[in-house]
């Protein structure tokens, strides 16, 4: 086993449990916990929280030793928690109760927050405590805190709780016996989030929108039209104008003046259209944005302020960050990324690190922008070609060694895009979803038919593509899909990457590594040109976009408008497999 994969706990039948996840959806936290528990030898099956009777049926079918609720939006029915231990993951400190835990913590500027694993009972979030973890708060979006600090703390707490449960000797602590500083907090309403553009300072507005990101957003108005705001970032220079005025656009964002400064509004959802969904703000208000002056960002800006694309150098290493909201990469974003990459490889460096974003490295083509287009089929085609162009540039780079450094997760086309780099290094907590199967019968492109077998061989490539389950970085390393799974928390990842990248750039055999890369590419091109892989992939994609099978368009629509689940997919609900045999009761 390669040195830096995380060790697995031995699969000990004495401690192996059947665990049922009751969850609103298989979100990133649920995926991570699923992977961690399976890596420790537990059988984990999943049921989405669709109705009490469906949950009861799942419990009857699986007869779980333990139920874990990583992400629930409503209470577990008494018919279940009365008879089985149910552990709820609550994103709050001990004693904190209510559904807007993180929202209040962010908006009120709590310096430290936490995750508590408590047992379900009749009172919401008031059950006995099995484990709790704390973390220092960062000034960031709720979705980012959730995907980083909360996820890491929840993993530690759930693993401790499961171990304690399986020991059979641990008694959880009743809430009343803790010195908890947490308290019951009412759901946060839009009036608690309201922005007063005349009075609020920039920092206050950012805290309000951060506390509402990525759901529900802050109800406000742009150009006199009701909308929800998401994804805001401070700007350094305040152009002249009254507070509240929208004065410029950059990429997909709009610059709005505050009392004491200015901020970029990255995303918005209009409320004047019933079927509207979240879009880059300048796309949601395309007509109004077109009249504003464009204010492009400097790729090399080093003032710590926001821009989607950022390039910096340290010694012989160039770092290209692409912090695209939700990891979604639209046609325009792919084109801008390509230009930035062209700039990076023209520099006198040796190694290029493709950093992606903190929360996601990439999730492939931008499904919301596609859904909003006049012709979703045409926009799908443009977007896949734009992402393919960038992938080809990376594959064909013969002046540098390239590294995809994944601090955040990557899914679908984004996971394959990473393979275009010479090396793929991921944080050990990263989850990959290297498959297109959640999006109808989408065949996929990004040169995956070249990149995947090249790394793992044809058989394993077939298995990976057929597997719809999330793949944790340590397992991806064992499968040779990636080259390193670096076991550090998110804030320490960049430093680890920098150390490795510097070593790569300074390695004595750098020139021969580059020669070997060029020779391999030339060999591969002679066997089958890249253009042929692309043409084959795109001929299948053409059918997905323009052909008779509507499954991609239907799946995309439901994904974008967030249709509630009506069933749990079969590959997750193992207890619903016809071949599943419930073990005999002891
Ligand atoms: N385009 C647009 N939005 C996307 C996206 C994409 N390709 N991938 C993710 N998102 C958005 C989600 O809608 C969600 O939006 P929100 O801000 O309103 O919450 C947000 O990103 C987070 O996604 P979520 O599904 O909640 O995250 P996750 O970590 O639980 O799951 C994935 C990650 C990648 C498994 C899942 O988002 C997914 O299947 N995405 C689609 C990938 C895809 O099919 N891409 C196109 C083919 S290349």
Coordinates of C-alpha atoms and ligand atoms in Angstrom, one line a residue:
X1 CA 0.0 0.0 0.0
X2 CA 1.4 3.4 -0.8
X3 CA 2.8 5.2 2.2
X4 CA 0.4 8.1 2.5
X5 CA -2.9 6.3 2.3
X6 CA -4.8 6.4 5.6
X7 CA -4.8 3.0 7.5
X8 CA -8.1 1.1 7.7
X9 CA -9.3 -0.3 10.9
X10 CA -9.3 -4.1 10.6
X11 CA -12.6 -5.5 9.5
X12 CA -13.4 -7.2 12.8
X13 CA -16.7 -9.2 12.6
X14 CA -17.2 -8.7 16.4
X15 CA -17.5 -5.0 16.0
X16 CA -19.0 -4.8 12.5
X17 CA -22.4 -3.3 12.5
X18 CA -25.4 -2.8 10.2
X19 CA -25.9 0.9 10.1
X20 CA -28.9 2.6 8.5
X21 CA -28.4 6.3 7.4
X22 CA -31.7 8.2 7.5
X23 CA -31.0 11.3 5.6
X24 CA -32.7 14.1 3.6
X25 CA -30.2 13.5 0.8
X26 CA -26.9 11.9 0.1
X27 CA -25.1 15.2 0.6
X28 CA -21.3 15.6 0.9
X29 CA -21.4 15.1 4.7
X30 CA -23.5 11.9 4.4
X31 CA -21.1 10.7 1.6
X32 CA -18.0 11.3 3.8
X33 CA -19.5 9.5 6.8
X34 CA -20.7 6.6 4.6
X35 CA -17.1 6.2 3.3
X36 CA -15.5 6.5 6.7
X37 CA -17.9 3.9 8.3
X38 CA -17.5 1.5 5.4
X39 CA -13.7 1.8 5.5
X40 CA -14.0 0.6 9.1
X41 CA -15.8 -2.5 8.0
X42 CA -19.4 -1.5 8.8
X43 CA -22.3 -2.3 6.5
X44 CA -24.0 1.0 5.7
X45 CA -27.3 1.2 3.9
X46 CA -29.2 4.4 3.1
X47 CA -32.8 5.5 3.1
X48 CA -33.9 9.1 2.2
X49 CA -36.3 10.7 4.6
X50 CA -39.3 10.6 2.3
X51 CA -42.1 9.7 4.8
X52 CA -42.4 8.0 8.2
X53 CA -43.8 4.8 6.6
X54 CA -40.9 4.5 4.2
X55 CA -38.4 5.0 7.0
X56 CA -40.2 2.4 9.1
X57 CA -40.1 0.0 6.2
X58 CA -36.4 0.5 5.8
X59 CA -35.8 -0.2 9.5
X60 CA -37.9 -3.4 9.2
X61 CA -36.0 -4.6 6.2
X62 CA -32.5 -3.9 7.4
X63 CA -32.9 -4.4 11.2
X64 CA -30.0 -2.1 11.8
X65 CA -27.8 -2.2 14.9
X66 CA -27.7 1.6 14.8
X67 CA -29.4 4.4 12.9
X68 CA -27.4 7.5 12.0
X69 CA -29.0 10.7 10.7
X70 CA -26.2 12.8 9.0
X71 CA -28.6 15.4 7.5
X72 CA -32.3 15.5 8.4
X73 CA -34.7 18.3 8.0
X74 CA -37.4 16.9 10.3
X75 CA -37.7 14.7 13.3
X76 CA -37.3 10.9 13.3
X77 CA -40.7 9.3 14.1
X78 CA -41.2 7.9 17.6
X79 CA -42.0 4.5 16.1
X80 CA -38.3 4.3 15.2
X81 CA -36.4 6.0 18.0
X82 CA -38.4 4.2 20.7
X83 CA -37.0 0.9 19.6
X84 CA -33.6 1.7 18.0
X85 CA -30.7 4.0 18.9
X86 CA -30.8 6.8 16.5
X87 CA -27.8 9.2 16.4
X88 CA -28.5 12.7 15.1
X89 CA -25.6 14.8 13.7
X90 CA -26.4 18.4 14.8
X91 CA -24.2 21.2 13.5
X92 CA -24.0 23.1 16.8
X93 CA -22.3 23.1 20.1
X94 CA -23.6 21.0 23.0
X95 CA -26.9 22.4 24.2
X96 CA -27.5 24.4 21.0
X97 CA -30.9 23.5 19.6
X98 CA -33.0 24.4 16.6
X99 CA -32.8 24.2 12.8
X100 CA -30.7 27.4 12.1
X101 CA -27.8 26.5 14.2
X102 CA -25.0 27.5 11.8
X103 CA -26.9 30.5 10.5
X104 CA -27.1 32.1 14.0
X105 CA -23.5 31.2 14.8
X106 CA -22.2 32.8 11.6
X107 CA -24.4 35.9 11.7
X108 CA -23.6 36.5 15.4
X109 CA -19.9 36.0 14.8
X110 CA -19.3 33.1 17.2
X111 CA -15.6 32.6 17.5
X112 CA -15.9 28.8 18.1
X113 CA -18.6 26.4 17.0
X114 CA -19.1 22.6 17.0
X115 CA -20.9 19.5 16.1
X116 CA -22.9 17.3 18.6
X117 CA -24.0 13.7 18.1
X118 CA -27.0 13.2 20.1
X119 CA -29.6 10.5 20.5
X120 CA -33.1 11.1 19.0
X121 CA -35.9 11.4 21.5
X122 CA -39.2 13.3 21.8
X123 CA -37.6 16.8 22.0
X124 CA -35.7 18.2 19.1
X125 CA -31.9 18.3 19.6
X126 CA -32.3 17.6 23.3
X127 CA -31.3 13.9 23.5
X128 CA -28.4 12.4 25.4
X129 CA -25.0 13.2 24.0
X130 CA -22.8 10.6 22.5
X131 CA -20.0 12.8 21.2
X132 CA -19.2 16.4 20.5
X133 CA -16.4 18.3 18.8
X134 CA -15.6 22.0 18.4
X135 CA -13.7 24.0 15.9
X136 CA -12.6 27.6 15.4
X137 CA -15.0 29.6 13.2
X138 CA -13.8 31.1 9.9
X139 CA -15.3 34.1 8.2
X140 CA -16.9 32.2 5.4
X141 CA -20.1 31.1 3.7
X142 CA -22.3 28.6 5.6
X143 CA -21.9 26.1 2.8
X144 CA -18.1 26.3 3.1
X145 CA -18.1 26.0 6.9
X146 CA -20.4 23.0 6.4
X147 CA -18.2 21.3 3.8
X148 CA -15.0 21.8 5.7
X149 CA -15.1 22.5 9.5
X150 CA -18.5 20.8 10.1
X151 CA -17.7 17.8 8.0
X152 CA -14.3 17.2 9.7
X153 CA -15.8 17.7 13.2
X154 CA -18.8 15.5 12.3
X155 CA -16.5 12.7 11.1
X156 CA -14.6 12.7 14.4
X157 CA -17.7 12.9 16.5
X158 CA -19.7 10.2 14.6
X159 CA -16.7 7.8 14.6
X160 CA -16.3 8.3 18.3
X161 CA -20.0 7.8 18.9
X162 CA -20.2 4.6 16.8
X163 CA -17.2 3.2 18.6
X164 CA -18.8 4.0 21.9
X165 CA -22.1 2.5 20.9
X166 CA -20.4 -0.7 19.7
X167 CA -18.5 -1.0 22.9
X168 CA -21.8 -1.6 24.7
X169 CA -20.5 -0.1 27.8
X170 CA -20.8 3.7 27.2
X171 CA -23.7 5.7 28.7
X172 CA -24.4 8.9 26.8
X173 CA -24.6 12.1 28.8
X174 CA -28.1 13.6 29.4
X175 CA -28.1 17.2 28.2
X176 CA -29.2 18.4 31.7
X177 CA -26.0 17.1 33.1
X178 CA -23.7 19.0 30.8
X179 CA -22.4 22.5 31.4
X180 CA -23.7 23.5 28.0
X181 CA -23.5 27.1 26.9
X182 CA -25.7 26.3 23.9
X183 CA -29.4 27.2 23.9
X184 CA -32.6 26.8 21.9
X185 CA -32.7 29.1 18.9
X186 CA -35.7 29.8 16.8
X187 CA -35.5 29.2 13.1
X188 CA -33.9 32.2 11.4
X189 CA -36.5 34.1 9.4
X190 CA -35.9 36.5 6.5
X191 CA -36.6 39.4 8.7
X192 CA -33.6 38.3 10.9
X193 CA -31.5 38.3 7.7
X194 CA -32.7 41.6 6.3
X195 CA -30.1 43.9 4.8
X196 CA -30.3 47.7 5.4
X197 CA -28.1 49.1 2.7
X198 CA -28.2 52.6 4.2
X199 CA -27.1 51.5 7.7
X200 CA -25.3 48.1 7.5
X201 CA -21.6 48.0 7.1
X202 CA -20.0 45.8 4.5
X203 CA -18.9 43.3 7.1
X204 CA -22.4 43.0 8.5
X205 CA -23.9 42.4 5.1
X206 CA -21.3 39.8 4.3
X207 CA -22.0 38.0 7.6
X208 CA -25.8 38.0 6.8
X209 CA -25.3 36.6 3.3
X210 CA -22.7 34.1 4.5
X211 CA -25.2 32.9 7.1
X212 CA -27.7 32.2 4.4
X213 CA -25.5 30.5 1.8
X214 CA -26.2 28.2 -0.2
X215 CA -29.7 28.1 1.3
X216 CA -32.0 30.0 1.7
X217 CA -30.2 33.2 0.6
X218 CA -31.1 36.7 1.8
X219 CA -34.3 38.2 0.5
X220 CA -33.5 41.5 -1.1
X221 CA -33.9 43.5 -4.4
X222 CA -31.7 44.1 -7.4
X223 CA -32.8 46.6 -10.0
X224 CA -36.1 46.8 -8.1
X225 CA -36.8 43.1 -8.6
X226 CA -37.2 40.8 -5.6
X227 CA -34.5 38.1 -5.3
X228 CA -32.4 36.0 -3.0
X229 CA -28.7 36.9 -2.6
X230 CA -25.8 34.4 -2.3
X231 CA -22.1 34.4 -2.5
X232 CA -20.8 37.9 -1.6
X233 CA -17.3 39.1 -1.4
X234 CA -15.8 42.4 -0.2
X235 CA -14.1 44.8 -2.7
X236 CA -11.2 47.0 -1.8
X237 CA -12.0 50.2 -3.6
X238 CA -15.4 51.9 -3.3
X239 CA -16.5 53.7 -6.5
X240 CA -18.6 56.8 -6.0
X241 CA -22.3 56.4 -5.6
X242 CA -25.0 56.0 -3.0
X243 CA -25.2 52.9 -0.8
X244 CA -27.3 50.1 -2.5
X245 CA -26.3 51.2 -6.1
X246 CA -25.2 48.5 -8.4
X247 CA -22.2 50.0 -10.3
X248 CA -20.2 47.4 -12.2
X249 CA -20.0 43.7 -13.3
X250 CA -17.1 41.3 -13.3
X251 CA -17.5 37.8 -14.8
X252 CA -20.8 36.7 -13.3
X253 CA -20.9 39.0 -10.3
X254 CA -22.3 42.5 -9.7
X255 CA -20.6 45.2 -7.6
X256 CA -22.9 46.9 -5.1
X257 CA -22.1 49.8 -2.9
X258 CA -22.5 49.7 0.8
X259 CA -22.4 52.5 3.4
X260 CA -18.6 52.0 4.0
X261 CA -17.4 50.1 0.9
X262 CA -18.5 47.8 -1.8
X263 CA -19.1 44.1 -2.3
X264 CA -19.5 41.7 -5.2
X265 CA -22.7 39.7 -5.3
X266 CA -21.8 36.4 -6.9
X267 CA -25.2 34.7 -7.2
X268 CA -28.9 35.5 -7.1
X269 CA -32.2 33.8 -7.5
X270 CA -35.0 35.9 -8.8
X271 CA -38.3 35.9 -7.1
X272 CA -40.4 37.4 -9.8
X273 CA -40.4 34.0 -11.7
X274 CA -41.8 31.0 -10.1
X275 CA -39.4 28.6 -11.8
X276 CA -36.3 30.6 -11.2
X277 CA -33.2 29.0 -9.7
X278 CA -29.8 30.2 -8.5
X279 CA -27.6 31.8 -11.2
X280 CA -24.5 34.0 -11.4
X281 CA -26.0 37.4 -10.5
X282 CA -25.0 39.0 -13.8
X283 CA -26.8 36.1 -15.7
X284 CA -29.9 36.3 -13.5
X285 CA -30.1 40.0 -14.4
X286 CA -28.5 39.8 -17.8
X287 CA -30.4 42.7 -19.3
X288 CA -29.5 45.1 -16.5
X289 CA -26.0 43.8 -16.1
X290 CA -25.2 44.4 -19.8
X291 CA -25.6 48.2 -19.2
X292 CA -23.0 48.2 -16.5
X293 CA -19.2 48.8 -17.0
X294 CA -17.1 45.6 -17.0
X295 CA -14.4 45.5 -14.3
X296 CA -12.2 42.6 -15.0
X297 CA -10.0 41.3 -12.2
X298 CA -6.2 41.2 -12.3
X299 CA -5.2 37.5 -12.4
X300 CA -2.1 38.3 -10.3
X301 CA -3.9 40.4 -7.6
X302 CA -2.4 39.5 -4.2
X303 CA -4.5 41.7 -1.9
X304 CA -6.5 38.7 -0.6
X305 CA -9.7 40.0 -2.1
X306 CA -12.0 38.1 -4.3
X307 CA -11.7 37.0 -7.9
X308 CA -12.7 33.7 -9.4
X309 CA -9.3 33.1 -11.0
X310 CA -6.1 33.8 -9.3
X311 CA -2.5 33.1 -10.2
X312 CA 0.6 33.3 -8.0
X313 CA 4.2 32.0 -8.1
X314 CA 6.5 30.7 -5.5
X315 CA 10.0 29.9 -6.9
X316 CA 9.5 27.6 -9.9
X317 CA 5.9 26.7 -9.1
X318 CA 2.9 28.5 -10.5
X319 CA -0.4 28.1 -8.7
X320 CA -3.7 28.6 -10.6
X321 CA -6.8 28.8 -8.3
X322 CA -10.2 28.6 -9.8
X323 CA -12.8 29.3 -7.1
X324 CA -16.0 28.6 -9.1
X325 CA -19.1 28.7 -7.0
X326 CA -20.2 25.1 -6.3
X327 CA -17.4 23.8 -8.6
X328 CA -19.7 24.4 -11.6
X329 CA -17.8 25.6 -14.7
X330 CA -19.8 27.4 -17.4
X331 CA -18.7 27.9 -21.0
X332 CA -17.4 31.4 -20.1
X333 CA -15.6 30.2 -17.0
X334 CA -13.9 27.4 -18.9
X335 CA -12.8 30.0 -21.5
X336 CA -11.4 32.3 -18.9
X337 CA -9.7 29.5 -17.1
X338 CA -8.1 28.4 -20.4
X339 CA -6.7 32.0 -20.9
X340 CA -5.4 32.0 -17.4
X341 CA -3.8 28.6 -18.0
X342 CA -2.2 29.9 -21.2
X343 CA -0.7 32.7 -19.2
X344 CA 0.6 30.3 -16.5
X345 CA 2.4 28.0 -18.9
X346 CA 4.0 30.9 -20.6
X347 CA 5.8 31.8 -17.4
X348 CA 9.4 30.7 -16.7
X349 CA 8.3 28.1 -14.0
X350 CA 8.6 24.3 -14.0
X351 CA 5.4 23.1 -12.2
X352 CA 1.8 24.3 -12.5
X353 CA -0.5 23.5 -9.6
X354 CA -4.2 23.6 -10.5
X355 CA -5.8 24.4 -7.2
X356 CA -9.5 24.6 -8.0
X357 CA -11.4 26.0 -5.1
X358 CA -11.4 25.4 -1.4
X359 CA -14.9 23.7 -1.3
X360 CA -14.8 22.0 -4.7
X361 CA -12.1 21.3 -7.2
X362 CA -14.7 21.0 -10.0
X363 CA -18.1 19.5 -10.6
X364 CA -18.0 19.7 -14.3
X365 CA -20.2 21.7 -16.7
X366 CA -22.5 24.3 -15.2
X367 CA -25.9 22.7 -15.1
X368 CA -27.8 25.8 -13.9
X369 CA -26.4 28.0 -16.7
X370 CA -27.4 25.2 -19.2
X371 CA -30.9 25.0 -17.8
X372 CA -31.3 28.8 -18.1
X373 CA -30.1 28.9 -21.7
X374 CA -32.5 29.5 -24.6
X375 CA -31.3 26.1 -25.9
X376 CA -30.1 23.9 -23.2
X377 CA -28.9 21.4 -25.8
X378 CA -26.8 24.0 -27.6
X379 CA -25.4 25.3 -24.3
X380 CA -24.6 21.8 -23.1
X381 CA -22.6 21.4 -26.4
X382 CA -20.8 24.7 -26.0
X383 CA -20.0 24.0 -22.3
X384 CA -18.7 20.5 -22.9
X385 CA -16.5 21.7 -25.7
X386 CA -15.1 24.5 -23.6
X387 CA -14.2 22.2 -20.7
X388 CA -12.7 19.7 -23.2
X389 CA -10.6 22.5 -24.7
X390 CA -9.2 23.2 -21.3
X391 CA -8.6 19.5 -20.6
X392 CA -6.7 19.2 -23.9
X393 CA -4.5 22.2 -23.1
X394 CA -3.5 20.5 -19.8
X395 CA -2.9 17.1 -21.4
X396 CA -0.8 18.7 -24.2
X397 CA 1.3 20.8 -21.9
X398 CA 4.9 19.9 -22.6
X399 CA 6.7 22.7 -20.9
X400 CA 5.7 22.0 -17.3
X401 CA 4.8 19.2 -15.0
X402 CA 1.2 19.7 -13.9
X403 CA -0.5 18.8 -10.6
X404 CA -4.2 18.8 -9.8
X405 CA -4.3 19.6 -6.0
X406 CA -7.8 18.7 -4.7
X407 CA -8.5 20.4 -1.3
X408 CA -12.3 20.0 -2.1
X409 CA -14.4 17.4 -3.7
X410 CA -14.7 16.7 -7.4
X411 CA -17.6 15.1 -9.2
X412 CA -18.6 14.0 -12.7
X413 CA -16.6 15.7 -15.4
X414 CA -14.7 17.6 -12.7
X415 CA -13.2 14.4 -11.4
X416 CA -12.0 13.4 -14.8
X417 CA -10.7 16.8 -15.6
X418 CA -8.3 16.4 -12.6
X419 CA -6.8 13.4 -14.3
X420 CA -5.6 15.6 -17.2
X421 CA -2.8 16.7 -14.9
X422 CA 0.4 14.6 -14.6
X423 CA -0.2 14.1 -10.9
X424 CA -3.3 14.2 -8.8
X425 CA -2.9 15.0 -5.1
X426 CA -6.0 15.1 -2.9
X427 CA -6.6 15.8 0.7
X428 CA -7.5 12.5 2.4
X429 CA -10.9 13.8 3.4
X430 CA -11.8 14.5 -0.3
X431 CA -14.6 12.6 -1.9
X432 CA -14.6 11.9 -5.6
X433 CA -17.6 11.0 -7.7
X434 CA -15.9 9.8 -10.8
X435 CA -19.0 8.9 -12.8
X436 CA -21.7 10.6 -14.8
X437 CA -24.5 8.3 -13.7
X438 CA -26.4 10.8 -11.6
X439 CA -27.2 12.8 -14.7
X440 CA -29.4 10.5 -16.7
X441 CA -27.5 8.4 -19.3
X442 CA -24.8 11.1 -19.8
X443 CA -21.9 9.5 -21.5
X444 CA -19.3 12.0 -20.4
X445 CA -16.4 13.7 -22.1
X446 CA -13.3 15.5 -20.7
X447 CA -11.2 12.8 -22.5
X448 CA -12.2 10.3 -19.8
X449 CA -11.9 7.5 -22.2
X450 CA -8.2 8.3 -22.6
X451 CA -7.4 9.5 -19.1
X452 CA -9.1 6.9 -17.0
X453 CA -7.8 3.7 -18.6
X454 CA -4.3 5.3 -18.9
X455 CA -4.2 5.5 -15.2
X456 CA -6.0 2.5 -13.9
X457 CA -6.2 0.0 -16.8
X458 CA -9.3 -0.9 -18.8
X459 CA -10.9 -3.3 -16.3
X460 CA -10.7 -1.0 -13.3
X461 CA -11.8 1.9 -15.5
X462 CA -15.0 -0.1 -16.3
X463 CA -15.6 -0.8 -12.7
X464 CA -15.1 2.8 -11.6
X465 CA -17.5 4.1 -14.3
X466 CA -20.1 1.5 -13.3
X467 CA -19.8 2.3 -9.6
X468 CA -22.1 5.1 -8.6
X469 CA -20.8 5.4 -5.1
X470 CA -18.6 8.1 -3.8
X471 CA -14.9 7.3 -3.8
X472 CA -12.8 8.6 -0.8
X473 CA -9.3 9.8 -1.6
X474 CA -7.5 7.0 0.3
X475 CA -9.4 4.4 -1.8
X476 CA -8.8 6.3 -5.0
X477 CA -5.1 6.2 -4.1
X478 CA -5.3 2.4 -3.6
X479 CA -7.0 2.1 -7.0
X480 CA -4.2 4.3 -8.5
X481 CA -6.7 6.8 -9.7
X482 CA -4.8 9.5 -7.8
X483 CA -1.1 9.8 -6.7
X484 CA -1.4 11.1 -3.1
X485 CA -4.0 11.3 -0.4
X486 CA -2.6 13.8 2.1
X487 CA -4.0 13.4 5.5
X488 CA -4.2 16.9 6.8
X489 CA -7.1 19.2 7.7
X490 CA -8.2 21.7 4.9
X491 CA -6.1 24.7 6.2
X492 CA -2.9 22.7 6.2
X493 CA -3.4 21.3 2.7
X494 CA -2.0 24.2 0.8
X495 CA 1.3 24.1 2.7
X496 CA 1.7 20.4 2.1
X497 CA 1.0 20.8 -1.6
X498 CA 3.5 23.7 -1.8
X499 CA 6.2 21.5 -0.2
X500 CA 5.6 18.7 -2.6
X501 CA 5.4 21.0 -5.6
X502 CA 8.6 22.7 -4.7
X503 CA 10.3 19.3 -4.3
X504 CA 9.0 18.3 -7.7
X505 CA 10.2 21.4 -9.4
X506 CA 13.6 21.1 -7.8
X507 CA 14.0 17.3 -8.3
X508 CA 17.3 16.4 -9.8
X509 CA 15.6 14.4 -12.6
X510 CA 13.1 17.1 -13.5
X511 CA 14.3 17.3 -17.1
X512 CA 14.1 13.5 -17.6
X513 CA 10.6 13.5 -16.0
X514 CA 9.5 16.1 -18.5
X515 CA 11.2 14.2 -21.4
X516 CA 9.4 11.0 -20.3
X517 CA 6.1 12.9 -20.2
X518 CA 6.6 14.2 -23.8
X519 CA 7.6 10.8 -25.0
X520 CA 4.6 9.2 -23.5
X521 CA 2.2 11.8 -25.0
X522 CA 3.8 11.3 -28.4
X523 CA 3.5 7.5 -28.1
X524 CA -0.1 7.8 -27.0
X525 CA -0.9 10.2 -29.8
X526 CA 0.6 7.9 -32.4
X527 CA -1.6 5.0 -31.1
X528 CA -4.7 7.0 -31.0
X529 CA -4.9 10.8 -31.4
X530 CA -6.6 12.8 -28.7
X531 CA -8.9 14.2 -31.3
X532 CA -10.3 10.7 -31.9
X533 CA -11.1 10.2 -28.2
X534 CA -12.9 13.5 -28.2
X535 CA -14.8 12.8 -31.3
X536 CA -16.0 9.4 -30.0
X537 CA -17.0 10.9 -26.7
X538 CA -18.8 13.8 -28.3
X539 CA -20.7 11.7 -30.7
X540 CA -22.3 10.0 -27.7
X541 CA -22.8 13.3 -26.0
X542 CA -24.4 14.6 -29.1
X543 CA -27.0 11.9 -28.7
X544 CA -27.4 12.8 -25.0
X545 CA -28.0 16.5 -25.9
X546 CA -29.9 16.2 -29.2
X547 CA -31.1 12.6 -29.4
X548 CA -34.2 10.7 -28.5
X549 CA -33.2 9.8 -24.9
X550 CA -34.3 12.7 -22.8
X551 CA -32.8 11.3 -19.5
X552 CA -30.0 13.9 -19.3
X553 CA -32.4 16.8 -19.8
X554 CA -34.9 15.4 -17.3
X555 CA -32.2 14.6 -14.6
X556 CA -30.6 18.1 -15.1
X557 CA -34.0 19.8 -14.7
X558 CA -34.7 18.0 -11.4
X559 CA -31.2 18.6 -10.1
X560 CA -31.3 22.3 -10.8
X561 CA -34.8 22.9 -9.4
X562 CA -34.0 20.6 -6.5
X563 CA -37.0 18.3 -6.8
X564 CA -37.6 16.5 -3.6
X565 CA -36.6 12.8 -3.7
X566 CA -39.5 10.3 -4.1
X567 CA -37.4 7.2 -3.6
X568 CA -33.9 6.2 -2.6
X569 CA -31.7 5.0 -5.5
X570 CA -31.3 1.2 -5.4
X571 CA -27.5 1.4 -5.2
X572 CA -27.7 3.3 -1.9
X573 CA -30.7 1.4 -0.3
X574 CA -29.0 -2.0 0.0
X575 CA -31.8 -3.2 2.1
X576 CA -34.1 -2.9 -0.9
X577 CA -31.9 -5.1 -3.0
X578 CA -33.7 -8.3 -3.9
X579 CA -30.6 -10.3 -3.1
X580 CA -30.1 -8.8 0.3
X581 CA -30.5 -11.4 3.0
X582 CA -31.2 -10.1 6.5
X583 CA -28.9 -11.9 8.9
X584 CA -30.6 -14.1 11.4
X585 CA -31.4 -12.4 14.7
X586 CA -29.2 -13.6 17.5
Ligands
LIG1 N1 -23.7 22.6 -12.1 C1 -24.4 23.5 -11.3 N2 -24.5 23.4 -10.0 C2 -23.9 22.4 -9.4 C3 -23.1 21.4 -10.1 C4 -23.0 21.6 -11.5 N3 -22.3 20.8 -12.2 N4 -22.7 20.5 -9.2 C5 -23.1 20.9 -8.0 N5 -23.8 22.0 -8.1 C6 -24.5 22.7 -7.0 C7 -25.7 22.1 -6.4 O1 -26.9 22.4 -7.1 C8 -25.7 22.7 -5.0 O2 -26.3 24.0 -5.1 P1 -26.7 24.9 -3.9 O3 -25.7 25.9 -3.7 O4 -28.0 25.4 -4.3 O5 -26.8 24.0 -2.7 C9 -24.2 22.8 -4.7 O6 -23.6 22.8 -6.0 C10 -23.7 21.7 -3.9 O7 -24.1 20.5 -4.5 P2 -24.6 19.3 -3.7 O8 -25.2 18.3 -4.6 O9 -25.4 19.7 -2.6 O10 -23.1 18.8 -3.2 P3 -22.7 17.5 -2.8 O11 -21.3 17.7 -2.3 O12 -23.6 16.9 -1.8 O13 -22.7 16.6 -4.1 C11 -22.0 16.1 -6.4 C12 -21.7 16.8 -5.1 C13 -20.9 16.4 -7.4 C14 -22.1 14.6 -6.2 C15 -23.4 16.6 -6.9 O14 -23.5 18.0 -6.8 C16 -23.6 16.3 -8.4 O15 -24.0 15.2 -8.8 N6 -23.4 17.3 -9.3 C17 -23.7 17.2 -10.7 C18 -22.4 16.8 -11.4 C19 -22.7 16.7 -12.8 O16 -23.5 15.9 -13.2 N7 -22.0 17.5 -13.6 C20 -22.3 17.6 -15.0 C21 -21.7 16.5 -15.8 S1 -20.0 16.9 -16.1

